PDB file of C-alpha atoms in Angstrom:
ATOM      1  CA  UNK A   1      -0.336  26.712 -24.550  1.00 61.00           C
ATOM      2  CA  UNK A   2      -1.640  23.115 -24.083  1.00 79.00           C
ATOM      3  CA  UNK A   3      -4.033  22.209 -21.254  1.00 86.00           C
ATOM      4  CA  UNK A   4      -2.932  19.625 -18.744  1.00 95.00           C
ATOM      5  CA  UNK A   5      -4.525  16.236 -18.615  1.00 97.00           C
ATOM      6  CA  UNK A   6      -4.571  16.137 -14.848  1.00 99.00           C
ATOM      7  CA  UNK A   7      -4.765  18.864 -12.163  1.00 98.00           C
ATOM      8  CA  UNK A   8      -3.706  19.116  -8.621  1.00 98.00           C
ATOM      9  CA  UNK A   9      -5.390  21.584  -6.228  1.00 98.00           C
ATOM     10  CA  UNK A  10      -3.447  22.113  -3.081  1.00 97.00           C
ATOM     11  CA  UNK A  11      -0.593  24.180  -1.626  1.00 95.00           C
ATOM     12  CA  UNK A  12       3.055  25.256  -2.164  1.00 97.00           C
ATOM     13  CA  UNK A  13       5.035  25.434   1.010  1.00 95.00           C
ATOM     14  CA  UNK A  14       8.694  25.895   1.901  1.00 96.00           C
ATOM     15  CA  UNK A  15      10.080  23.938   4.810  1.00 93.00           C
ATOM     16  CA  UNK A  16      13.127  24.536   6.976  1.00 93.00           C
ATOM     17  CA  UNK A  17      13.875  21.253   8.646  1.00 90.00           C
ATOM     18  CA  UNK A  18      15.779  20.826  11.938  1.00 91.00           C
ATOM     19  CA  UNK A  19      16.604  17.150  12.707  1.00 88.00           C
ATOM     20  CA  UNK A  20      17.063  15.751  16.259  1.00 91.00           C
ATOM     21  CA  UNK A  21      20.829  15.622  15.879  1.00 93.00           C
ATOM     22  CA  UNK A  22      20.953  19.286  14.859  1.00 93.00           C
ATOM     23  CA  UNK A  23      21.397  18.865  11.196  1.00 91.00           C
ATOM     24  CA  UNK A  24      19.203  21.072   8.934  1.00 93.00           C
ATOM     25  CA  UNK A  25      17.755  21.025   5.493  1.00 92.00           C
ATOM     26  CA  UNK A  26      16.738  24.538   4.509  1.00 94.00           C
ATOM     27  CA  UNK A  27      14.402  25.934   1.869  1.00 95.00           C
ATOM     28  CA  UNK A  28      12.852  22.549   0.998  1.00 95.00           C
ATOM     29  CA  UNK A  29      10.024  22.610  -1.552  1.00 96.00           C
ATOM     30  CA  UNK A  30       6.885  21.000  -0.008  1.00 94.00           C
ATOM     31  CA  UNK A  31       3.089  21.426   0.152  1.00 93.00           C
ATOM     32  CA  UNK A  32       0.416  18.736  -0.282  1.00 94.00           C
ATOM     33  CA  UNK A  33      -0.593  19.915  -3.776  1.00 96.00           C
ATOM     34  CA  UNK A  34       2.999  19.851  -5.115  1.00 97.00           C
ATOM     35  CA  UNK A  35       3.682  16.367  -3.587  1.00 97.00           C
ATOM     36  CA  UNK A  36       0.418  15.179  -5.188  1.00 98.00           C
ATOM     37  CA  UNK A  37       1.477  16.624  -8.517  1.00 98.00           C
ATOM     38  CA  UNK A  38       4.851  15.041  -8.141  1.00 98.00           C
ATOM     39  CA  UNK A  39       3.096  11.678  -7.879  1.00 98.00           C
ATOM     40  CA  UNK A  40       1.670  12.337 -11.339  1.00 99.00           C
ATOM     41  CA  UNK A  41       5.016  13.282 -12.898  1.00 98.00           C
ATOM     42  CA  UNK A  42       6.389   9.849 -11.779  1.00 98.00           C
ATOM     43  CA  UNK A  43       4.045   8.496 -14.529  1.00 98.00           C
ATOM     44  CA  UNK A  44       5.043  11.088 -17.161  1.00 97.00           C
ATOM     45  CA  UNK A  45       2.274  13.513 -16.646  1.00 97.00           C
ATOM     46  CA  UNK A  46       2.835  17.318 -16.597  1.00 97.00           C
ATOM     47  CA  UNK A  47       0.040  18.298 -14.204  1.00 98.00           C
ATOM     48  CA  UNK A  48      -1.638  21.590 -13.719  1.00 98.00           C
ATOM     49  CA  UNK A  49      -1.087  23.147 -10.264  1.00 98.00           C
ATOM     50  CA  UNK A  50      -3.907  25.214  -8.575  1.00 98.00           C
ATOM     51  CA  UNK A  51      -2.131  26.938  -5.708  1.00 98.00           C
ATOM     52  CA  UNK A  52      -0.749  30.327  -4.584  1.00 98.00           C
ATOM     53  CA  UNK A  53       2.879  31.391  -4.591  1.00 98.00           C
ATOM     54  CA  UNK A  54       4.473  34.254  -2.624  1.00 97.00           C
ATOM     55  CA  UNK A  55       6.486  37.292  -3.887  1.00 96.00           C
ATOM     56  CA  UNK A  56       9.854  36.098  -2.439  1.00 96.00           C
ATOM     57  CA  UNK A  57      10.122  32.523  -3.654  1.00 96.00           C
ATOM     58  CA  UNK A  58      13.649  31.848  -4.717  1.00 95.00           C
ATOM     59  CA  UNK A  59      14.355  31.693  -8.503  1.00 96.00           C
ATOM     60  CA  UNK A  60      15.679  28.122  -8.099  1.00 95.00           C
ATOM     61  CA  UNK A  61      12.468  26.874  -6.613  1.00 96.00           C
ATOM     62  CA  UNK A  62      10.380  28.749  -9.080  1.00 96.00           C
ATOM     63  CA  UNK A  63      12.439  27.323 -11.960  1.00 97.00           C
ATOM     64  CA  UNK A  64      11.891  23.778 -10.618  1.00 96.00           C
ATOM     65  CA  UNK A  65       8.173  24.318 -10.386  1.00 97.00           C
ATOM     66  CA  UNK A  66       8.017  25.582 -13.863  1.00 97.00           C
ATOM     67  CA  UNK A  67      10.134  22.652 -15.111  1.00 97.00           C
ATOM     68  CA  UNK A  68       7.801  19.906 -13.704  1.00 97.00           C
ATOM     69  CA  UNK A  69       4.289  21.462 -13.669  1.00 98.00           C
ATOM     70  CA  UNK A  70       1.877  23.589 -15.743  1.00 97.00           C
ATOM     71  CA  UNK A  71       1.707  26.890 -13.744  1.00 97.00           C
ATOM     72  CA  UNK A  72      -1.286  28.551 -15.339  1.00 97.00           C
ATOM     73  CA  UNK A  73      -3.306  27.798 -12.138  1.00 97.00           C
ATOM     74  CA  UNK A  74      -0.715  29.260  -9.757  1.00 98.00           C
ATOM     75  CA  UNK A  75      -1.933  32.620  -8.338  1.00 97.00           C
ATOM     76  CA  UNK A  76       0.716  35.250  -7.308  1.00 97.00           C
ATOM     77  CA  UNK A  77      -0.042  36.854  -3.969  1.00 97.00           C
ATOM     78  CA  UNK A  78       1.712  40.006  -2.546  1.00 97.00           C
ATOM     79  CA  UNK A  79       2.981  38.262   0.538  1.00 97.00           C
ATOM     80  CA  UNK A  80       6.208  36.433   1.600  1.00 96.00           C
ATOM     81  CA  UNK A  81       5.966  32.718   0.564  1.00 97.00           C
ATOM     82  CA  UNK A  82       4.435  30.402   3.019  1.00 96.00           C
ATOM     83  CA  UNK A  83       7.292  29.013   5.080  1.00 95.00           C
ATOM     84  CA  UNK A  84       7.655  27.040   8.299  1.00 92.00           C
ATOM     85  CA  UNK A  85      10.180  25.498  10.668  1.00 92.00           C
ATOM     86  CA  UNK A  86       9.751  21.682  10.939  1.00 88.00           C
ATOM     87  CA  UNK A  87      11.469  20.478  14.171  1.00 91.00           C
ATOM     88  CA  UNK A  88      11.701  16.739  14.380  1.00 86.00           C
ATOM     89  CA  UNK A  89      12.422  14.799  17.777  1.00 90.00           C
ATOM     90  CA  UNK A  90      13.946  11.390  18.167  1.00 90.00           C
ATOM     91  CA  UNK A  91      10.520   9.909  18.913  1.00 84.00           C
ATOM     92  CA  UNK A  92       9.149  11.122  15.568  1.00 74.00           C
ATOM     93  CA  UNK A  93       7.271  14.063  16.899  1.00 80.00           C
ATOM     94  CA  UNK A  94       7.210  17.028  14.553  1.00 81.00           C
ATOM     95  CA  UNK A  95       6.636  20.655  15.594  1.00 88.00           C
ATOM     96  CA  UNK A  96       5.654  23.037  12.871  1.00 88.00           C
ATOM     97  CA  UNK A  97       6.380  26.842  13.434  1.00 93.00           C
ATOM     98  CA  UNK A  98       5.228  29.288  10.733  1.00 93.00           C
ATOM     99  CA  UNK A  99       7.854  31.834   9.676  1.00 95.00           C
ATOM    100  CA  UNK A 100       5.529  34.204   8.062  1.00 95.00           C
ATOM    101  CA  UNK A 101       2.711  36.364   9.387  1.00 96.00           C
ATOM    102  CA  UNK A 102       0.252  35.901   6.504  1.00 96.00           C
ATOM    103  CA  UNK A 103      -0.993  32.427   6.227  1.00 94.00           C
ATOM    104  CA  UNK A 104      -4.569  32.334   4.918  1.00 95.00           C
ATOM    105  CA  UNK A 105      -3.963  32.947   1.160  1.00 95.00           C
ATOM    106  CA  UNK A 106      -1.673  30.003   1.024  1.00 95.00           C
ATOM    107  CA  UNK A 107      -4.179  27.667   2.824  1.00 92.00           C
ATOM    108  CA  UNK A 108      -7.470  28.907   1.307  1.00 93.00           C
ATOM    109  CA  UNK A 109      -6.652  30.199  -2.186  1.00 95.00           C
ATOM    110  CA  UNK A 110      -7.049  30.231  -5.087  1.00 96.00           C
ATOM    111  CA  UNK A 111     -10.914  30.141  -5.026  1.00 96.00           C
ATOM    112  CA  UNK A 112     -12.533  27.837  -7.505  1.00 96.00           C
ATOM    113  CA  UNK A 113     -13.567  30.801  -9.752  1.00 96.00           C
ATOM    114  CA  UNK A 114      -9.897  31.826 -10.024  1.00 96.00           C
ATOM    115  CA  UNK A 115      -8.943  28.476 -11.712  1.00 96.00           C
ATOM    116  CA  UNK A 116      -8.049  28.960 -15.333  1.00 96.00           C
ATOM    117  CA  UNK A 117     -10.751  27.893 -17.835  1.00 95.00           C
ATOM    118  CA  UNK A 118      -8.049  25.771 -19.664  1.00 95.00           C
ATOM    119  CA  UNK A 119      -8.180  23.352 -16.674  1.00 97.00           C
ATOM    120  CA  UNK A 120     -12.037  22.801 -16.887  1.00 96.00           C
ATOM    121  CA  UNK A 121     -11.726  19.791 -19.245  1.00 96.00           C
ATOM    122  CA  UNK A 122      -9.006  17.984 -17.279  1.00 98.00           C
ATOM    123  CA  UNK A 123      -9.506  14.227 -17.389  1.00 98.00           C
ATOM    124  CA  UNK A 124      -8.702  13.926 -13.691  1.00 99.00           C
ATOM    125  CA  UNK A 125      -8.363  16.268 -10.743  1.00 99.00           C
ATOM    126  CA  UNK A 126      -6.798  15.682  -7.271  1.00 99.00           C
ATOM    127  CA  UNK A 127      -8.364  18.054  -4.781  1.00 98.00           C
ATOM    128  CA  UNK A 128      -6.763  18.553  -1.310  1.00 98.00           C
ATOM    129  CA  UNK A 129      -9.425  20.603   0.456  1.00 97.00           C
ATOM    130  CA  UNK A 130     -12.320  20.259   2.976  1.00 97.00           C
ATOM    131  CA  UNK A 131     -15.539  18.585   1.907  1.00 97.00           C
ATOM    132  CA  UNK A 132     -17.325  21.788   1.121  1.00 97.00           C
ATOM    133  CA  UNK A 133     -14.394  23.234  -0.890  1.00 97.00           C
ATOM    134  CA  UNK A 134     -14.194  19.962  -2.761  1.00 98.00           C
ATOM    135  CA  UNK A 135     -17.801  20.213  -4.021  1.00 98.00           C
ATOM    136  CA  UNK A 136     -17.315  23.869  -5.010  1.00 97.00           C
ATOM    137  CA  UNK A 137     -14.088  23.049  -6.961  1.00 98.00           C
ATOM    138  CA  UNK A 138     -15.868  19.998  -8.633  1.00 98.00           C
ATOM    139  CA  UNK A 139     -18.567  22.406  -9.999  1.00 97.00           C
ATOM    140  CA  UNK A 140     -15.845  24.250 -12.016  1.00 96.00           C
ATOM    141  CA  UNK A 141     -14.691  21.074 -13.985  1.00 97.00           C
ATOM    142  CA  UNK A 142     -16.390  19.167 -16.766  1.00 97.00           C
ATOM    143  CA  UNK A 143     -18.966  16.553 -15.760  1.00 96.00           C
ATOM    144  CA  UNK A 144     -16.581  13.982 -17.371  1.00 97.00           C
ATOM    145  CA  UNK A 145     -13.624  14.851 -14.994  1.00 98.00           C
ATOM    146  CA  UNK A 146     -12.695  12.076 -12.575  1.00 99.00           C
ATOM    147  CA  UNK A 147     -12.102  13.333  -9.000  1.00 99.00           C
ATOM    148  CA  UNK A 148      -9.871  12.089  -6.273  1.00 99.00           C
ATOM    149  CA  UNK A 149     -10.519  13.795  -3.022  1.00 99.00           C
ATOM    150  CA  UNK A 150      -7.702  13.846  -0.456  1.00 98.00           C
ATOM    151  CA  UNK A 151      -9.254  15.534   2.693  1.00 97.00           C
ATOM    152  CA  UNK A 152      -7.032  18.079   4.459  1.00 94.00           C
ATOM    153  CA  UNK A 153      -5.465  16.610   7.564  1.00 90.00           C
ATOM    154  CA  UNK A 154      -6.794  19.264   9.920  1.00 91.00           C
ATOM    155  CA  UNK A 155     -10.288  18.611   8.523  1.00 96.00           C
ATOM    156  CA  UNK A 156     -10.356  14.923   9.412  1.00 96.00           C
ATOM    157  CA  UNK A 157     -11.817  15.171  12.946  1.00 97.00           C
ATOM    158  CA  UNK A 158     -15.076  13.693  14.349  1.00 97.00           C
ATOM    159  CA  UNK A 159     -16.774  17.101  14.398  1.00 98.00           C
ATOM    160  CA  UNK A 160     -16.676  17.070  10.508  1.00 98.00           C
ATOM    161  CA  UNK A 161     -18.095  13.538  10.076  1.00 98.00           C
ATOM    162  CA  UNK A 162     -21.487  14.701   8.782  1.00 98.00           C
ATOM    163  CA  UNK A 163     -19.951  16.916   6.138  1.00 98.00           C
ATOM    164  CA  UNK A 164     -17.405  14.153   5.296  1.00 98.00           C
ATOM    165  CA  UNK A 165     -20.182  11.676   4.847  1.00 98.00           C
ATOM    166  CA  UNK A 166     -22.238  14.143   2.639  1.00 98.00           C
ATOM    167  CA  UNK A 167     -19.184  14.707   0.467  1.00 98.00           C
ATOM    168  CA  UNK A 168     -18.333  11.032  -0.174  1.00 99.00           C
ATOM    169  CA  UNK A 169     -21.081  10.370  -2.935  1.00 98.00           C
ATOM    170  CA  UNK A 170     -19.647  13.297  -4.801  1.00 98.00           C
ATOM    171  CA  UNK A 171     -16.245  11.673  -5.122  1.00 98.00           C
ATOM    172  CA  UNK A 172     -14.951   9.174  -7.596  1.00 99.00           C
ATOM    173  CA  UNK A 173     -12.066   8.279  -5.323  1.00 99.00           C
ATOM    174  CA  UNK A 174     -11.446   9.199  -1.730  1.00 99.00           C
ATOM    175  CA  UNK A 175      -7.974   8.748  -0.070  1.00 98.00           C
ATOM    176  CA  UNK A 176      -7.499   9.506   3.585  1.00 97.00           C
ATOM    177  CA  UNK A 177      -4.867   7.819   5.694  1.00 95.00           C
ATOM    178  CA  UNK A 178      -5.692   5.363   8.367  1.00 96.00           C
ATOM    179  CA  UNK A 179      -5.323   7.780  11.297  1.00 94.00           C
ATOM    180  CA  UNK A 180      -7.448  10.442   9.636  1.00 96.00           C
ATOM    181  CA  UNK A 181     -10.251   7.929   8.839  1.00 98.00           C
ATOM    182  CA  UNK A 182     -10.084   6.618  12.371  1.00 97.00           C
ATOM    183  CA  UNK A 183     -10.590  10.090  13.853  1.00 97.00           C
ATOM    184  CA  UNK A 184     -13.666  10.711  11.796  1.00 98.00           C
ATOM    185  CA  UNK A 185     -15.417   7.335  12.325  1.00 98.00           C
ATOM    186  CA  UNK A 186     -14.012   6.306  15.647  1.00 97.00           C
ATOM    187  CA  UNK A 187     -12.931   2.969  14.224  1.00 97.00           C
ATOM    188  CA  UNK A 188      -9.414   1.545  14.082  1.00 96.00           C
ATOM    189  CA  UNK A 189      -9.867  -1.578  11.888  1.00 98.00           C
ATOM    190  CA  UNK A 190      -8.964  -0.770   8.284  1.00 98.00           C
ATOM    191  CA  UNK A 191     -11.605  -3.101   6.757  1.00 98.00           C
ATOM    192  CA  UNK A 192     -14.342  -1.563   8.952  1.00 98.00           C
ATOM    193  CA  UNK A 193     -13.281   1.915   7.940  1.00 98.00           C
ATOM    194  CA  UNK A 194     -13.410   0.848   4.200  1.00 98.00           C
ATOM    195  CA  UNK A 195     -16.962  -0.635   4.653  1.00 98.00           C
ATOM    196  CA  UNK A 196     -18.033   2.486   6.460  1.00 98.00           C
ATOM    197  CA  UNK A 197     -16.952   4.835   3.630  1.00 99.00           C
ATOM    198  CA  UNK A 198     -18.390   2.634   1.029  1.00 99.00           C
ATOM    199  CA  UNK A 199     -21.742   2.363   2.875  1.00 98.00           C
ATOM    200  CA  UNK A 200     -21.741   6.106   3.149  1.00 98.00           C
ATOM    201  CA  UNK A 201     -21.537   6.543  -0.590  1.00 98.00           C
ATOM    202  CA  UNK A 202     -17.825   6.373  -1.599  1.00 99.00           C
ATOM    203  CA  UNK A 203     -17.370   4.596  -4.970  1.00 99.00           C
ATOM    204  CA  UNK A 204     -13.614   3.905  -4.551  1.00 99.00           C
ATOM    205  CA  UNK A 205     -11.538   4.168  -1.300  1.00 99.00           C
ATOM    206  CA  UNK A 206      -7.799   4.177  -1.300  1.00 99.00           C
ATOM    207  CA  UNK A 207      -6.900   3.955   2.534  1.00 98.00           C
ATOM    208  CA  UNK A 208      -3.212   4.782   3.079  1.00 98.00           C
ATOM    209  CA  UNK A 209      -1.531   2.908   5.886  1.00 96.00           C
ATOM    210  CA  UNK A 210       2.122   3.865   5.767  1.00 92.00           C
ATOM    211  CA  UNK A 211       4.583   1.019   5.893  1.00 91.00           C
ATOM    212  CA  UNK A 212       1.577  -1.300   5.975  1.00 95.00           C
ATOM    213  CA  UNK A 213       0.763  -0.415   2.483  1.00 96.00           C
ATOM    214  CA  UNK A 214      -2.794   0.479   1.466  1.00 98.00           C
ATOM    215  CA  UNK A 215      -6.265  -1.034   1.026  1.00 98.00           C
ATOM    216  CA  UNK A 216      -8.099  -0.162  -2.072  1.00 99.00           C
ATOM    217  CA  UNK A 217     -11.653  -1.006  -2.449  1.00 98.00           C
ATOM    218  CA  UNK A 218     -14.965  -0.565  -4.288  1.00 98.00           C
ATOM    219  CA  UNK A 219     -18.181  -2.290  -3.502  1.00 97.00           C
ATOM    220  CA  UNK A 220     -17.088  -5.204  -5.693  1.00 97.00           C
ATOM    221  CA  UNK A 221     -13.619  -5.903  -4.456  1.00 97.00           C
ATOM    222  CA  UNK A 222     -10.932  -4.985  -1.871  1.00 98.00           C
ATOM    223  CA  UNK A 223      -7.268  -5.234  -2.733  1.00 98.00           C
ATOM    224  CA  UNK A 224      -4.280  -5.099  -0.417  1.00 98.00           C
ATOM    225  CA  UNK A 225      -1.430  -3.056  -2.044  1.00 98.00           C
ATOM    226  CA  UNK A 226       1.982  -3.636  -0.280  1.00 97.00           C
ATOM    227  CA  UNK A 227       4.439  -0.814   0.362  1.00 96.00           C
ATOM    228  CA  UNK A 228       7.392  -0.848  -1.970  1.00 97.00           C
ATOM    229  CA  UNK A 229      10.670  -1.392  -0.099  1.00 94.00           C
ATOM    230  CA  UNK A 230      13.454   1.051  -0.569  1.00 95.00           C
ATOM    231  CA  UNK A 231      17.038   0.940   0.347  1.00 93.00           C
ATOM    232  CA  UNK A 232      16.891   3.809   2.757  1.00 92.00           C
ATOM    233  CA  UNK A 233      13.904   5.866   4.018  1.00 90.00           C
ATOM    234  CA  UNK A 234      15.030   9.430   4.140  1.00 90.00           C
ATOM    235  CA  UNK A 235      11.764  11.328   4.942  1.00 86.00           C
ATOM    236  CA  UNK A 236       8.099  10.225   4.971  1.00 85.00           C
ATOM    237  CA  UNK A 237       6.654  13.659   4.502  1.00 87.00           C
ATOM    238  CA  UNK A 238       4.506  13.957   1.416  1.00 90.00           C
ATOM    239  CA  UNK A 239       4.525  10.237   0.599  1.00 94.00           C
ATOM    240  CA  UNK A 240       0.747  10.043   1.124  1.00 95.00           C
ATOM    241  CA  UNK A 241       0.100  13.035  -1.140  1.00 97.00           C
ATOM    242  CA  UNK A 242       2.392  11.470  -3.753  1.00 98.00           C
ATOM    243  CA  UNK A 243       0.514   8.193  -3.448  1.00 98.00           C
ATOM    244  CA  UNK A 244      -2.871   9.877  -4.025  1.00 99.00           C
ATOM    245  CA  UNK A 245      -1.730  11.840  -7.048  1.00 99.00           C
ATOM    246  CA  UNK A 246      -0.225   8.711  -8.735  1.00 99.00           C
ATOM    247  CA  UNK A 247      -3.346   6.633  -7.855  1.00 99.00           C
ATOM    248  CA  UNK A 248      -5.441   8.984  -9.887  1.00 99.00           C
ATOM    249  CA  UNK A 249      -3.145   8.671 -12.829  1.00 99.00           C
ATOM    250  CA  UNK A 250      -3.088   4.873 -12.534  1.00 99.00           C
ATOM    251  CA  UNK A 251      -6.838   4.722 -12.308  1.00 99.00           C
ATOM    252  CA  UNK A 252      -7.394   6.947 -15.369  1.00 98.00           C
ATOM    253  CA  UNK A 253      -4.972   4.710 -17.332  1.00 98.00           C
ATOM    254  CA  UNK A 254      -6.188   1.215 -16.207  1.00 98.00           C
ATOM    255  CA  UNK A 255      -9.500   1.418 -14.511  1.00 98.00           C
ATOM    256  CA  UNK A 256      -8.122  -1.467 -12.335  1.00 98.00           C
ATOM    257  CA  UNK A 257      -7.918  -1.019  -8.610  1.00 98.00           C
ATOM    258  CA  UNK A 258      -4.840  -3.247  -8.215  1.00 98.00           C
ATOM    259  CA  UNK A 259      -2.878  -1.541 -10.979  1.00 98.00           C
ATOM    260  CA  UNK A 260      -3.863   1.906  -9.826  1.00 99.00           C
ATOM    261  CA  UNK A 261      -2.606   0.914  -6.371  1.00 98.00           C
ATOM    262  CA  UNK A 262       0.607  -0.206  -7.838  1.00 98.00           C
ATOM    263  CA  UNK A 263       1.154   3.131  -9.624  1.00 99.00           C
ATOM    264  CA  UNK A 264       0.554   4.765  -6.295  1.00 99.00           C
ATOM    265  CA  UNK A 265       2.830   2.619  -4.204  1.00 98.00           C
ATOM    266  CA  UNK A 266       5.683   2.995  -6.743  1.00 98.00           C
ATOM    267  CA  UNK A 267       5.464   6.736  -6.729  1.00 98.00           C
ATOM    268  CA  UNK A 268       5.275   6.966  -2.888  1.00 98.00           C
ATOM    269  CA  UNK A 269       8.437   4.783  -2.659  1.00 98.00           C
ATOM    270  CA  UNK A 270      10.385   7.554  -4.446  1.00 98.00           C
ATOM    271  CA  UNK A 271       9.066  10.207  -2.100  1.00 96.00           C
ATOM    272  CA  UNK A 272      10.416   8.272   0.778  1.00 95.00           C
ATOM    273  CA  UNK A 273      13.972   8.432  -0.591  1.00 96.00           C
ATOM    274  CA  UNK A 274      14.274  12.242  -0.657  1.00 95.00           C
ATOM    275  CA  UNK A 275      13.856  15.261   1.529  1.00 93.00           C
ATOM    276  CA  UNK A 276      10.979  17.322   0.151  1.00 93.00           C
ATOM    277  CA  UNK A 277       9.249  16.913  -3.315  1.00 96.00           C
ATOM    278  CA  UNK A 278      10.700  14.177  -5.435  1.00 95.00           C
ATOM    279  CA  UNK A 279      12.388  14.793  -8.770  1.00 94.00           C
ATOM    280  CA  UNK A 280      11.242  12.747 -11.833  1.00 95.00           C
ATOM    281  CA  UNK A 281      12.741   9.304 -11.115  1.00 95.00           C
ATOM    282  CA  UNK A 282      14.773   7.026 -13.216  1.00 96.00           C
ATOM    283  CA  UNK A 283      12.181   5.244 -15.553  1.00 97.00           C
ATOM    284  CA  UNK A 284      14.045   2.078 -15.501  1.00 98.00           C
ATOM    285  CA  UNK A 285      13.948   1.860 -11.725  1.00 97.00           C
ATOM    286  CA  UNK A 286      10.380   2.994 -11.793  1.00 98.00           C
ATOM    287  CA  UNK A 287       9.413   0.138 -14.154  1.00 98.00           C
ATOM    288  CA  UNK A 288      11.348  -2.306 -12.157  1.00 98.00           C
ATOM    289  CA  UNK A 289       9.443  -1.582  -8.994  1.00 98.00           C
ATOM    290  CA  UNK A 290       6.175  -1.702 -10.865  1.00 98.00           C
ATOM    291  CA  UNK A 291       7.047  -5.079 -12.355  1.00 97.00           C
ATOM    292  CA  UNK A 292       8.157  -6.447  -9.080  1.00 96.00           C
ATOM    293  CA  UNK A 293       4.701  -5.726  -7.652  1.00 97.00           C
ATOM    294  CA  UNK A 294       3.057  -7.418 -10.675  1.00 96.00           C
ATOM    295  CA  UNK A 295       5.268 -10.510 -10.213  1.00 94.00           C
ATOM    296  CA  UNK A 296       4.452 -10.754  -6.435  1.00 89.00           C
ATOM    297  CA  UNK A 297       0.781 -10.783  -7.365  1.00 78.00           C
ATOM    298  CA  UNK A 298       1.330 -13.344 -10.200  1.00 71.00           C
ATOM    299  CA  UNK A 299       0.595 -10.755 -12.842  1.00 57.00           C
TER     300      UNK A 299
END
């Protein structure tokens, strides 16, 4: 069995969605790790997943996971699959209600030592964990692996600022969203947040800002990446994870901040058009969206 070029460390979740008008979407594949890996498949990768999976996941969802991802790093656990109600209000508020009793294995596992040895030499790794967990996972990979750290949403609070700052020099790329970074630093201006993370040791920052696009920066340059317009936005859930996974692939291929950002923005646009994890998109549409960004920049 071949080893994947890129790996995504995160979670596999199932969502049962209730919309404000009473419509429902049941048994929707989700989880930050899967969304990030989906961003990689937009650009023709077959990423390895490092996650846990329950003993009652449906054959259809399992078949889909096996279709798109390398599953050597997925650990079977003897519990019902992580599943939650997602209740949406008209004002955009979302309430999450877990439908299972055992949650911890799906949030915290696999442990780094449970990752398959075949993943060690991955060229790139997207890690959706806390700062301490990121560093522990990093130690299991080759020194040549390029790491993108997407901090867990719940981790991004002011109380964790010291650990967040300690972790930044260990990353090759860090990609929080604007709200998360604001909660850690107590700042609201995107450029100030970029400067703060770079000054604290980050090498590359990809700051996600929703429909405002993203800011991508190193110490040498800062690039504004526009959001890619889509005919209809269906669901924003997972678009940020998808962006980050695709950014890593774009950076590995081009070593160019702007082009990596374009890879990310295009992938995120497909995530907006579906409920749950995206399917591999039409390559012609993908390439047209990418070329449109290049043309707008005069490239």
